[in-house]
Every structure is written in C-alpha cells, then in structure tokens.
Amino acid sequence: MNKSRLSTVALTSVGLGALSLFSACNQKAPAPKKPNIIFIMSDDHAYQAISAYDQKLIQTPNIDQIANQGARFDHCFVTNSLCSPSRAVILTGQYSHRTGARDNSFSMRIKPDITTFPMLLQKAGYQTAIVGKWHLLNKPKGFNYSSILIGQGNYYNPDFITNGDTARAHGYATDITMDKALNWLSNMRDKSSPFCLMIHNKAPHRDWLPDTTDFQEFSKDLPLPATLFDDYSGRGKAAHEQMMEIDKNMHLYNDLKYNASGPIPNDAPTDLRRELDRMDSAQRATVLKFYASEDAKVDTSKMTHREFVIWKYQRYVKDYLRCIRSVDRNVGRLLDYLKQAGLLDNTLIVYTSDQGMYLGEHGWFDKRFMYKQSFRTPLLMRYPPKIKPGTVVDAMAMNLDFGPTFLDLAGVPKPDYMQGTSLVPLFGGQTPPDWRKAVYYHFYEYPGWHAVKRHYGIRTQRYKLIHFYYNVNEWELYDLKNDPEEMQNVYDKPDYRLVRDSLTTQLRLLQKKYGDSDSLAEKFLEHDKPMMDRFKNVY
C-alpha cells in the first residue's frame, strides 16, 4: 500500500472514530441495571447455629460465604417471634396489629387489601417467585410462580401447591425446595427481566427430622448452654409458667424419636408418625434404624434427672443441627449456580430466619419470648455493588425493614403505609446519626401453644423493657451490658428508676409511632376469645 493510501485509511479511521465518539456523547447512557433479589429464609434458624455468628455448635461454610463476601448484621430483631406473623411482617413491612396475622392459632391471614413488596416489584417489571414454606392462610399474590408447602409442610415426600395445583414430590424438603428454586432460575423465568426469588425452607422447624444423609453428623456431645438449668428466680410469672422446657415439655417420641419403631404414646403429638407414613420403604428403614441405634446407646431409666435433661438437650440439638446441614449444603448449590450463570455480581443475596430459637438457653426450645435468643434473628446480605466483604453492621435492624430495602434497591418508592426503613444506608457498616435508637416488639398468642404470655416491649442498645399482660400485669427490665443473658429483672431496683422511666416514655412514643396501644391490645383480646376458649382447658 502506498503512502497516499495509508494516509487515506488513517484519516478515514480518525474521522470514523471522531464521528463514533460524537455519536456516543449524544446518546443517552443505558439505564442502570436493576439488581436481582434472592431472599433465603429458614424456619427457626437460630443465629447461634450459624458459624458466622458463633462457632460453638456448627460450621456453616456456605451460609458464611454470604457474610464473608458481604455483611453480617449483629442486631437484627423481629417484631413478633412467631412463624405466620413474621412472614406477614416481612411481606408487608408492617407490624402484626396492622397486617391481621398476629398469631399461629387463630390469625394467620394478611388483610386482603394490603399490598406486599413482591406485588410492587412485579408491577415494576420484576419476575417474582416463591418456593417452600408459606404458612399463611392467604393464597400467594404478586408472584409469577409459586410452589409452596401445605401448612407446616413435611420433611419427607412433601406436598407442594404449584400455581394452584397440588402434587407430592419425592425426597427431602430442603433439597426439593432448592431444586424448584434452581429450576425456576434456569428454565422458567423471563431472563430479560430482573427477578425476586424467595426461598423458604421448612428446616430446621420442629420436629427436627434430618435428611438420612446427615444422620452421622454430630456424633460427639455438644457444649451445654450456661443457662440450661435456669430456675427463673430472677424473673416473673411469664418465665415460670411457660410450657417450652426441654425438661418438662419435650416429647420423647415425637420430638426426640425415642422408640420411634414402637407404639405412639397417648400424650404424644402424631407428627412423627405422619412423617413415617409418608416415607418410602427405604427412607423409613433408614430412619428407624438410625434412631434405634441411638436408643441402644443409652438407658434412660438409670439416669439422674440432670443426666436425663442433658441427654434430651443433646438429642434435640443434634437433630436440629443435622437439619441445618442440609440447609447449608443447598445454599452452596445456589451460590454455585449463580456463579456459573454469571448472576453473582448483580444479585442481592439475603439469608435470614423468620425469628430466633432457643437451643437450650434457659432450658427452653421454641421461640415467642422477647428474651434474646428468639427476639434476635440472623441477617446476612451479599451485594458487591454496595457492600464490601466482611462488613459488620452494629445498628439495630428489623425484619420490618426487609421489604423497604428491596424496594429501595429496585428503585421502587416505598409506600407510606410501610413502617420499616431501608437498610441500604447501613451497607457501608456505619450507623447514620438519625438511625433508630430502639426497637418495638409485641407478641399476642396467649392462651396458645407453649403458654408464653402476651407481652410487648422496647429494646435499646443497652436496655430491654417488657410488659406482660392479659392474665398478669408484670414489668421486667434488663441491663444487657451487665446481664446479657437476661437473668435478673431490675425493674424495681432504685438504681434503675430513671432508666425505667425513660424507657417507659420511649415505649409509649414508639407505640404511638407505629399505631399500637393498650386499648388496641384489649380489642384483640376480645377478638381472640374463640382461640382462647380453645386453650382454656390446656393452660
């Protein structure tokens, strides 16, 4: 090529480049890509059973990835520590007195006129889906795809209602739930749209029936909680009169699968028998063989009372942790898929529980109380565009905030009726000066399962004030700095009078802010009378 030809090509190239640059400058920048949202919620997964929080009981390497590559929230709380109410709060961003779903025994239905965050995301162009445990009387709304368990669901061979059609799936519930989630992600969604996928595990809810592949886990005894033999001497009637003690209220047959091959005791629930009846012959044989081998290791008739309680604790928590093994393994499957599909960088991944859980603390199982282990819930978030790896958030968050957070990231305005606050300002690990200084709680289900009395309260970074009411009128105050396990009520201590008065004022202000009151609680008592009559011969 001669020099003139080279010059012509060079000039042409420069001209085209300049023209291209000019055109680019005059074109609108592409709209920012909306984040995908994956919300993973397990049932009754205690924060102390996630190794990102506490390594004494279990290692959860896959769940921990979300924290290690994102943020761990150390002070996330629920508004009402119970399955159905918590789910309603998360979906609506509102307290239980406004959602209509206040308890598990009578009110499990969200008011039909309430718009949920999935409905708002769907309207904004998101593909939405929910798989796993639903546990509300409402039919799912705002989802392009739903495949939900019936009620509490079953661990083995559960029935799923998929877009209105019911069918039985063969296998273990945690595996099947993730199978459905991955199938929707891979094969069913419109991949031209952002998505919001809610994955709700049944595990590790009572009756803590593990996958057969995890039976050999946790063969060694676990450390005992310091308060396993709490006598409640520092607290009032509510702590004394509950019915959720490992010692007195945990069933040998149903909960601990003791003599699972034998006849069902007259006083035992029949959940375990129903699970066994659903199993195929191989599943059933493996389950019964394992628990028979566990039974053969002990002679409960020769145990002292203390030894018997410790044995029950070990049997309970080991099965509970075995259920979490399956949850963690399936979280790993999800993370692997997202990496392979190139979805990790633009997807907010959330791991949480519908509330906390007692793993022998105060001698208890279950939840319900405003005391620490059930009031606090795990919250881990991974979202590279806004959260640096290893972030630790100390500010007080609530499950009330989840919906507003998702809407904020999606660029959807939060409706005025939502009472939560977006957590996005906390993603940097710093607490804004105007962030909440206290959280409010209200539990309604009494009389009801486990006989935890109705109560409401307030928690600040240092103190917790609780009022138990209905068939009792007692106040409790805890100094969480000096008494982190909430063993000694200091409400009547003269040294705490000013603290008590200040917290009472703050409590009433929060009630006013959220639209709750003692008079409203009285109305609910009258409304709940049919439920209460149902339990009057039990408690």
CSV table of N, CA and C in Angstrom, one decimal, residues 222-347:
chain,number,residue,atom,x,y,z
A,222,LEU,N,-22.3,-32.0,72.4
A,222,LEU,CA,-22.2,-30.6,72.2
A,222,LEU,C,-22.0,-29.8,73.5
A,223,PRO,N,-21.4,-28.7,73.5
A,223,PRO,CA,-21.3,-27.9,74.8
A,223,PRO,C,-22.7,-27.5,75.3
A,224,LEU,N,-22.8,-27.5,76.6
A,224,LEU,CA,-24.1,-27.1,77.2
A,224,LEU,C,-24.3,-25.6,77.4
A,225,PRO,N,-25.5,-25.1,77.1
A,225,PRO,CA,-25.7,-23.7,77.4
A,225,PRO,C,-25.5,-23.4,78.9
A,226,ALA,N,-25.0,-22.2,79.2
A,226,ALA,CA,-24.7,-21.9,80.6
A,226,ALA,C,-26.0,-21.8,81.4
A,227,THR,N,-27.1,-21.5,80.7
A,227,THR,CA,-28.4,-21.3,81.4
A,227,THR,C,-29.4,-22.5,81.2
A,228,LEU,N,-28.8,-23.7,80.9
A,228,LEU,CA,-29.7,-24.9,80.6
A,228,LEU,C,-30.5,-25.2,81.9
A,229,PHE,N,-30.0,-25.0,83.1
A,229,PHE,CA,-30.7,-25.3,84.3
A,229,PHE,C,-31.2,-24.1,85.0
A,230,ASP,N,-31.6,-23.1,84.3
A,230,ASP,CA,-32.1,-21.8,84.8
A,230,ASP,C,-33.4,-22.2,85.6
A,231,ASP,N,-33.5,-21.6,86.8
A,231,ASP,CA,-34.7,-21.8,87.7
A,231,ASP,C,-35.6,-20.6,87.6
A,232,TYR,N,-35.3,-19.6,86.8
A,232,TYR,CA,-36.1,-18.4,86.6
A,232,TYR,C,-36.4,-17.6,87.9
A,233,SER,N,-35.5,-17.7,88.8
A,233,SER,CA,-35.6,-17.0,90.1
A,233,SER,C,-35.5,-15.5,89.9
A,234,GLY,N,-34.9,-15.0,88.9
A,234,GLY,CA,-34.7,-13.6,88.7
A,234,GLY,C,-35.8,-12.9,87.9
A,235,ARG,N,-36.9,-13.7,87.5
A,235,ARG,CA,-37.9,-13.2,86.6
A,235,ARG,C,-39.3,-13.5,87.2
A,236,GLY,N,-40.3,-13.0,86.5
A,236,GLY,CA,-41.7,-13.1,87.0
A,236,GLY,C,-42.4,-14.4,86.5
A,237,LYS,N,-43.7,-14.3,86.5
A,237,LYS,CA,-44.6,-15.4,86.2
A,237,LYS,C,-44.4,-15.9,84.8
A,238,ALA,N,-44.2,-15.0,83.8
A,238,ALA,CA,-44.1,-15.5,82.4
A,238,ALA,C,-43.0,-16.5,82.2
A,239,ALA,N,-41.9,-16.2,82.8
A,239,ALA,CA,-40.8,-17.2,82.6
A,239,ALA,C,-41.1,-18.5,83.4
A,240,HIS,N,-41.7,-18.4,84.5
A,240,HIS,CA,-42.0,-19.6,85.3
A,240,HIS,C,-43.1,-20.4,84.7
A,241,GLU,N,-44.1,-19.8,84.0
A,241,GLU,CA,-45.3,-20.5,83.7
A,241,GLU,C,-45.4,-20.9,82.2
A,242,GLN,N,-44.3,-20.7,81.4
A,242,GLN,CA,-44.3,-21.1,80.0
A,242,GLN,C,-44.3,-22.7,80.0
A,243,MET,N,-44.6,-23.2,78.8
A,243,MET,CA,-44.5,-24.7,78.6
A,243,MET,C,-43.7,-25.0,77.4
A,244,MET,N,-42.4,-24.6,77.5
A,244,MET,CA,-41.5,-24.9,76.4
A,244,MET,C,-40.1,-25.4,76.9
A,245,GLU,N,-40.2,-26.1,78.0
A,245,GLU,CA,-39.0,-26.6,78.6
A,245,GLU,C,-38.6,-28.0,78.1
A,246,ILE,N,-37.3,-28.1,77.8
A,246,ILE,CA,-36.7,-29.4,77.4
A,246,ILE,C,-37.0,-30.4,78.4
A,247,ASP,N,-36.9,-30.1,79.7
A,247,ASP,CA,-37.1,-31.0,80.8
A,247,ASP,C,-38.6,-31.5,80.8
A,248,LYS,N,-39.5,-30.6,80.8
A,248,LYS,CA,-40.9,-31.0,81.1
A,248,LYS,C,-41.8,-31.1,79.8
A,249,ASN,N,-41.5,-30.4,78.8
A,249,ASN,CA,-42.4,-30.3,77.7
A,249,ASN,C,-42.0,-30.9,76.3
A,250,MET,N,-40.8,-31.4,76.3
A,250,MET,CA,-40.3,-32.0,75.0
A,250,MET,C,-40.7,-33.5,75.0
A,251,HIS,N,-41.4,-33.9,73.9
A,251,HIS,CA,-41.9,-35.3,73.8
A,251,HIS,C,-40.7,-36.3,73.4
A,252,LEU,N,-40.6,-37.3,74.2
A,252,LEU,CA,-39.6,-38.3,73.8
A,252,LEU,C,-39.9,-38.9,72.5
A,253,TYR,N,-41.1,-39.3,72.2
A,253,TYR,CA,-41.4,-39.9,70.9
A,253,TYR,C,-41.4,-39.0,69.7
A,254,ASN,N,-42.2,-37.9,69.8
A,254,ASN,CA,-42.4,-37.0,68.6
A,254,ASN,C,-41.2,-36.2,68.4
A,255,ASP,N,-40.6,-35.6,69.4
A,255,ASP,CA,-39.5,-34.6,69.3
A,255,ASP,C,-38.1,-35.3,69.2
A,256,LEU,N,-37.9,-36.3,70.0
A,256,LEU,CA,-36.6,-37.0,70.1
A,256,LEU,C,-36.6,-38.3,69.4
A,257,LYS,N,-37.7,-38.8,68.9
A,257,LYS,CA,-37.8,-40.0,68.1
A,257,LYS,C,-37.3,-41.2,68.9
A,258,TYR,N,-37.5,-41.1,70.2
A,258,TYR,CA,-37.1,-42.2,71.1
A,258,TYR,C,-38.2,-43.3,71.0
A,259,ASN,N,-37.7,-44.5,70.7
A,259,ASN,CA,-38.5,-45.7,70.5
A,259,ASN,C,-39.5,-45.4,69.3
A,260,ALA,N,-38.9,-44.9,68.2
A,260,ALA,CA,-39.7,-44.5,67.1
A,260,ALA,C,-40.4,-45.6,66.4
A,261,SER,N,-39.9,-46.8,66.6
A,261,SER,CA,-40.5,-48.0,66.0
A,261,SER,C,-41.6,-48.6,66.8
A,262,GLY,N,-41.7,-48.1,68.0
A,262,GLY,CA,-42.7,-48.6,69.0
A,262,GLY,C,-44.1,-47.9,68.8
A,263,PRO,N,-45.0,-48.2,69.7
A,263,PRO,CA,-46.3,-47.6,69.7
A,263,PRO,C,-46.3,-46.1,70.1
A,264,ILE,N,-47.2,-45.4,69.6
A,264,ILE,CA,-47.3,-43.9,69.8
A,264,ILE,C,-47.8,-43.7,71.2
A,265,PRO,N,-47.1,-43.1,72.1
A,265,PRO,CA,-47.6,-42.8,73.5
A,265,PRO,C,-48.9,-41.9,73.4
A,266,ASN,N,-49.8,-42.1,74.3
A,266,ASN,CA,-51.1,-41.4,74.3
A,266,ASN,C,-50.9,-39.9,74.4
A,267,ASP,N,-49.9,-39.4,75.0
A,267,ASP,CA,-49.8,-38.0,75.2
A,267,ASP,C,-48.9,-37.3,74.1
A,268,ALA,N,-48.5,-38.1,73.1
A,268,ALA,CA,-47.6,-37.5,72.1
A,268,ALA,C,-48.3,-37.0,70.9
A,269,PRO,N,-47.9,-35.9,70.3
A,269,PRO,CA,-48.4,-35.5,69.0
A,269,PRO,C,-48.1,-36.6,68.0
A,270,THR,N,-48.7,-36.5,66.9
A,270,THR,CA,-48.6,-37.6,65.9
A,270,THR,C,-47.8,-37.2,64.7
A,271,ASP,N,-47.0,-36.0,64.8
A,271,ASP,CA,-46.3,-35.5,63.7
A,271,ASP,C,-45.3,-36.6,63.1
A,272,LEU,N,-44.5,-37.2,64.0
A,272,LEU,CA,-43.5,-38.2,63.6
A,272,LEU,C,-44.2,-39.4,62.9
A,273,ARG,N,-45.3,-39.8,63.4
A,273,ARG,CA,-46.0,-41.0,62.8
A,273,ARG,C,-46.4,-40.6,61.4
A,274,ARG,N,-46.9,-39.4,61.2
A,274,ARG,CA,-47.4,-38.9,59.9
A,274,ARG,C,-46.2,-38.8,59.0
A,275,GLU,N,-45.0,-38.4,59.5
A,275,GLU,CA,-43.8,-38.3,58.6
A,275,GLU,C,-43.4,-39.8,58.2
A,276,LEU,N,-43.4,-40.7,59.1
A,276,LEU,CA,-43.1,-42.1,58.8
A,276,LEU,C,-44.0,-42.7,57.8
A,277,ASP,N,-45.3,-42.3,57.9
A,277,ASP,CA,-46.3,-42.9,57.0
A,277,ASP,C,-46.1,-42.4,55.6
A,278,ARG,N,-45.4,-41.2,55.4
A,278,ARG,CA,-45.2,-40.7,54.1
A,278,ARG,C,-44.0,-41.3,53.4
A,279,MET,N,-43.1,-41.9,54.2
A,279,MET,CA,-41.8,-42.3,53.6
A,279,MET,C,-42.0,-43.6,52.8
A,280,ASP,N,-41.1,-43.7,51.8
A,280,ASP,CA,-41.0,-45.0,51.1
A,280,ASP,C,-40.3,-46.0,52.0
A,281,SER,N,-40.2,-47.2,51.6
A,281,SER,CA,-39.7,-48.3,52.5
A,281,SER,C,-38.2,-48.1,52.8
A,282,ALA,N,-37.4,-47.6,51.8
A,282,ALA,CA,-36.0,-47.3,52.1
A,282,ALA,C,-35.8,-46.2,53.1
A,283,GLN,N,-36.5,-45.1,52.9
A,283,GLN,CA,-36.4,-43.9,53.8
A,283,GLN,C,-36.8,-44.4,55.2
A,284,ARG,N,-37.9,-45.0,55.3
A,284,ARG,CA,-38.4,-45.4,56.6
A,284,ARG,C,-37.4,-46.4,57.3
A,285,ALA,N,-36.9,-47.3,56.6
A,285,ALA,CA,-36.0,-48.3,57.2
A,285,ALA,C,-34.7,-47.6,57.7
A,286,THR,N,-34.2,-46.6,56.9
A,286,THR,CA,-33.0,-45.9,57.3
A,286,THR,C,-33.3,-45.0,58.6
A,287,VAL,N,-34.4,-44.4,58.6
A,287,VAL,CA,-34.7,-43.5,59.7
A,287,VAL,C,-34.9,-44.3,61.0
A,288,LEU,N,-35.7,-45.4,60.9
A,288,LEU,CA,-35.9,-46.2,62.1
A,288,LEU,C,-34.6,-46.9,62.6
A,289,LYS,N,-33.8,-47.3,61.7
A,289,LYS,CA,-32.6,-48.0,62.1
A,289,LYS,C,-31.7,-47.0,62.8
A,290,PHE,N,-31.6,-45.8,62.3
A,290,PHE,CA,-30.7,-44.8,63.0
A,290,PHE,C,-31.2,-44.5,64.4
A,291,TYR,N,-32.4,-44.3,64.6
A,291,TYR,CA,-32.9,-43.9,65.9
A,291,TYR,C,-32.9,-45.1,66.9
A,292,ALA,N,-33.1,-46.3,66.3
A,292,ALA,CA,-32.9,-47.5,67.2
A,292,ALA,C,-31.5,-47.6,67.6
A,293,SER,N,-30.5,-47.3,66.8
A,293,SER,CA,-29.1,-47.4,67.2
A,293,SER,C,-28.8,-46.3,68.2
A,294,GLU,N,-29.4,-45.1,68.1
A,294,GLU,CA,-29.2,-44.1,69.1
A,294,GLU,C,-29.8,-44.5,70.4
A,295,ASP,N,-31.0,-45.1,70.4
A,295,ASP,CA,-31.7,-45.6,71.6
A,295,ASP,C,-30.8,-46.6,72.3
A,296,ALA,N,-30.1,-47.5,71.6
A,296,ALA,CA,-29.3,-48.6,72.2
A,296,ALA,C,-28.1,-48.1,72.9
A,297,LYS,N,-27.7,-46.8,72.7
A,297,LYS,CA,-26.6,-46.3,73.4
A,297,LYS,C,-26.8,-45.8,74.8
A,298,VAL,N,-28.1,-45.7,75.2
A,298,VAL,CA,-28.5,-45.2,76.5
A,298,VAL,C,-29.5,-46.1,77.2
A,299,ASP,N,-29.5,-45.9,78.5
A,299,ASP,CA,-30.6,-46.5,79.3
A,299,ASP,C,-31.1,-45.3,80.2
A,300,THR,N,-32.2,-44.7,79.7
A,300,THR,CA,-32.7,-43.6,80.4
A,300,THR,C,-33.2,-43.9,81.8
A,301,SER,N,-33.5,-45.1,82.1
A,301,SER,CA,-34.1,-45.5,83.4
A,301,SER,C,-33.0,-45.4,84.5
A,302,LYS,N,-31.7,-45.4,84.1
A,302,LYS,CA,-30.6,-45.3,85.0
A,302,LYS,C,-30.0,-43.9,85.2
A,303,MET,N,-30.6,-43.0,84.5
A,303,MET,CA,-30.1,-41.6,84.5
A,303,MET,C,-30.6,-40.8,85.7
A,304,THR,N,-29.8,-40.0,86.3
A,304,THR,CA,-30.3,-39.0,87.2
A,304,THR,C,-31.2,-38.0,86.5
A,305,HIS,N,-31.9,-37.2,87.2
A,305,HIS,CA,-32.7,-36.2,86.5
A,305,HIS,C,-31.9,-35.2,85.7
A,306,ARG,N,-30.8,-34.8,86.2
A,306,ARG,CA,-29.9,-33.9,85.5
A,306,ARG,C,-29.3,-34.6,84.2
A,307,GLU,N,-28.9,-35.8,84.3
A,307,GLU,CA,-28.4,-36.5,83.2
A,307,GLU,C,-29.5,-36.7,82.1
A,308,PHE,N,-30.7,-36.9,82.6
A,308,PHE,CA,-31.8,-37.1,81.6
A,308,PHE,C,-32.0,-35.8,80.8
A,309,VAL,N,-32.0,-34.6,81.5
A,309,VAL,CA,-32.2,-33.3,80.8
A,309,VAL,C,-31.1,-33.1,79.8
A,310,ILE,N,-29.9,-33.4,80.2
A,310,ILE,CA,-28.7,-33.2,79.3
A,310,ILE,C,-28.9,-34.1,78.1
A,311,TRP,N,-29.3,-35.4,78.3
A,311,TRP,CA,-29.5,-36.3,77.2
A,311,TRP,C,-30.5,-35.8,76.2
A,312,LYS,N,-31.6,-35.3,76.8
A,312,LYS,CA,-32.7,-34.7,75.9
A,312,LYS,C,-32.2,-33.5,75.1
A,313,TYR,N,-31.4,-32.7,75.8
A,313,TYR,CA,-30.8,-31.5,75.1
A,313,TYR,C,-29.9,-31.9,73.9
A,314,GLN,N,-29.1,-32.9,74.2
A,314,GLN,CA,-28.1,-33.4,73.2
A,314,GLN,C,-28.9,-34.0,72.0
A,315,ARG,N,-29.9,-34.8,72.3
A,315,ARG,CA,-30.7,-35.4,71.2
A,315,ARG,C,-31.4,-34.4,70.4
A,316,TYR,N,-32.0,-33.4,71.0
A,316,TYR,CA,-32.7,-32.3,70.4
A,316,TYR,C,-31.8,-31.5,69.5
A,317,VAL,N,-30.7,-31.0,70.0
A,317,VAL,CA,-29.9,-30.0,69.3
A,317,VAL,C,-29.1,-30.7,68.2
A,318,LYS,N,-28.8,-32.0,68.4
A,318,LYS,CA,-28.1,-32.7,67.3
A,318,LYS,C,-29.0,-32.8,66.1
A,319,ASP,N,-30.2,-33.2,66.3
A,319,ASP,CA,-31.1,-33.3,65.1
A,319,ASP,C,-31.4,-31.9,64.5
A,320,TYR,N,-31.5,-30.9,65.3
A,320,TYR,CA,-31.7,-29.6,64.8
A,320,TYR,C,-30.6,-29.2,63.9
A,321,LEU,N,-29.3,-29.4,64.4
A,321,LEU,CA,-28.2,-29.1,63.6
A,321,LEU,C,-28.0,-29.9,62.3
A,322,ARG,N,-28.4,-31.2,62.4
A,322,ARG,CA,-28.4,-32.0,61.2
A,322,ARG,C,-29.3,-31.4,60.1
A,323,CYS,N,-30.5,-30.9,60.6
A,323,CYS,CA,-31.4,-30.2,59.6
A,323,CYS,C,-30.7,-29.0,58.9
A,324,ILE,N,-29.9,-28.3,59.7
A,324,ILE,CA,-29.2,-27.2,59.2
A,324,ILE,C,-28.1,-27.6,58.2
A,325,ARG,N,-27.5,-28.8,58.4
A,325,ARG,CA,-26.5,-29.3,57.4
A,325,ARG,C,-27.1,-29.3,56.0
A,326,SER,N,-28.3,-29.7,55.9
A,326,SER,CA,-29.0,-29.8,54.6
A,326,SER,C,-29.2,-28.4,54.1
A,327,VAL,N,-29.6,-27.5,54.9
A,327,VAL,CA,-29.8,-26.1,54.5
A,327,VAL,C,-28.6,-25.5,54.0
A,328,ASP,N,-27.5,-25.6,54.7
A,328,ASP,CA,-26.2,-25.1,54.3
A,328,ASP,C,-25.7,-25.7,53.0
A,329,ARG,N,-25.9,-27.0,52.9
A,329,ARG,CA,-25.5,-27.6,51.6
A,329,ARG,C,-26.2,-27.1,50.4
A,330,ASN,N,-27.5,-26.8,50.6
A,330,ASN,CA,-28.3,-26.3,49.5
A,330,ASN,C,-28.0,-24.8,49.2
A,331,VAL,N,-27.7,-24.1,50.2
A,331,VAL,CA,-27.2,-22.7,49.9
A,331,VAL,C,-26.0,-22.7,49.1
A,332,GLY,N,-25.1,-23.7,49.3
A,332,GLY,CA,-23.9,-23.9,48.5
A,332,GLY,C,-24.3,-24.2,47.0
A,333,ARG,N,-25.3,-25.0,46.8
A,333,ARG,CA,-25.8,-25.3,45.5
A,333,ARG,C,-26.2,-24.0,44.8
A,334,LEU,N,-27.0,-23.2,45.5
A,334,LEU,CA,-27.5,-21.9,44.9
A,334,LEU,C,-26.3,-21.0,44.5
A,335,LEU,N,-25.3,-20.9,45.4
A,335,LEU,CA,-24.2,-20.0,45.2
A,335,LEU,C,-23.4,-20.5,44.0
A,336,ASP,N,-23.2,-21.8,43.9
A,336,ASP,CA,-22.5,-22.4,42.7
A,336,ASP,C,-23.3,-22.0,41.4
A,337,TYR,N,-24.6,-22.2,41.4
A,337,TYR,CA,-25.4,-21.9,40.2
A,337,TYR,C,-25.2,-20.4,39.8
A,338,LEU,N,-25.4,-19.5,40.8
A,338,LEU,CA,-25.3,-18.1,40.5
A,338,LEU,C,-24.0,-17.7,39.9
A,339,LYS,N,-22.9,-18.3,40.4
A,339,LYS,CA,-21.6,-18.1,39.9
A,339,LYS,C,-21.5,-18.6,38.4
A,340,GLN,N,-21.9,-19.8,38.2
A,340,GLN,CA,-21.8,-20.4,36.9
A,340,GLN,C,-22.7,-19.6,35.9
A,341,ALA,N,-23.8,-19.0,36.4
A,341,ALA,CA,-24.7,-18.3,35.5
A,341,ALA,C,-24.4,-16.9,35.3
A,342,GLY,N,-23.3,-16.4,36.0
A,342,GLY,CA,-22.9,-15.0,35.9
A,342,GLY,C,-23.8,-14.1,36.6
A,343,LEU,N,-24.5,-14.5,37.6
A,343,LEU,CA,-25.5,-13.7,38.3
A,343,LEU,C,-25.1,-13.2,39.7
A,344,LEU,N,-23.9,-13.6,40.1
A,344,LEU,CA,-23.5,-13.2,41.5
A,344,LEU,C,-23.3,-11.7,41.7
A,345,ASP,N,-22.7,-11.0,40.7
A,345,ASP,CA,-22.3,-9.6,40.9
A,345,ASP,C,-23.5,-8.7,41.0
A,346,ASN,N,-24.6,-9.0,40.3
A,346,ASN,CA,-25.8,-8.1,40.3
A,346,ASN,C,-27.0,-8.7,41.1
A,347,THR,N,-26.7,-9.5,42.1
A,347,THR,CA,-27.8,-10.1,42.8
A,347,THR,C,-27.6,-9.9,44.3
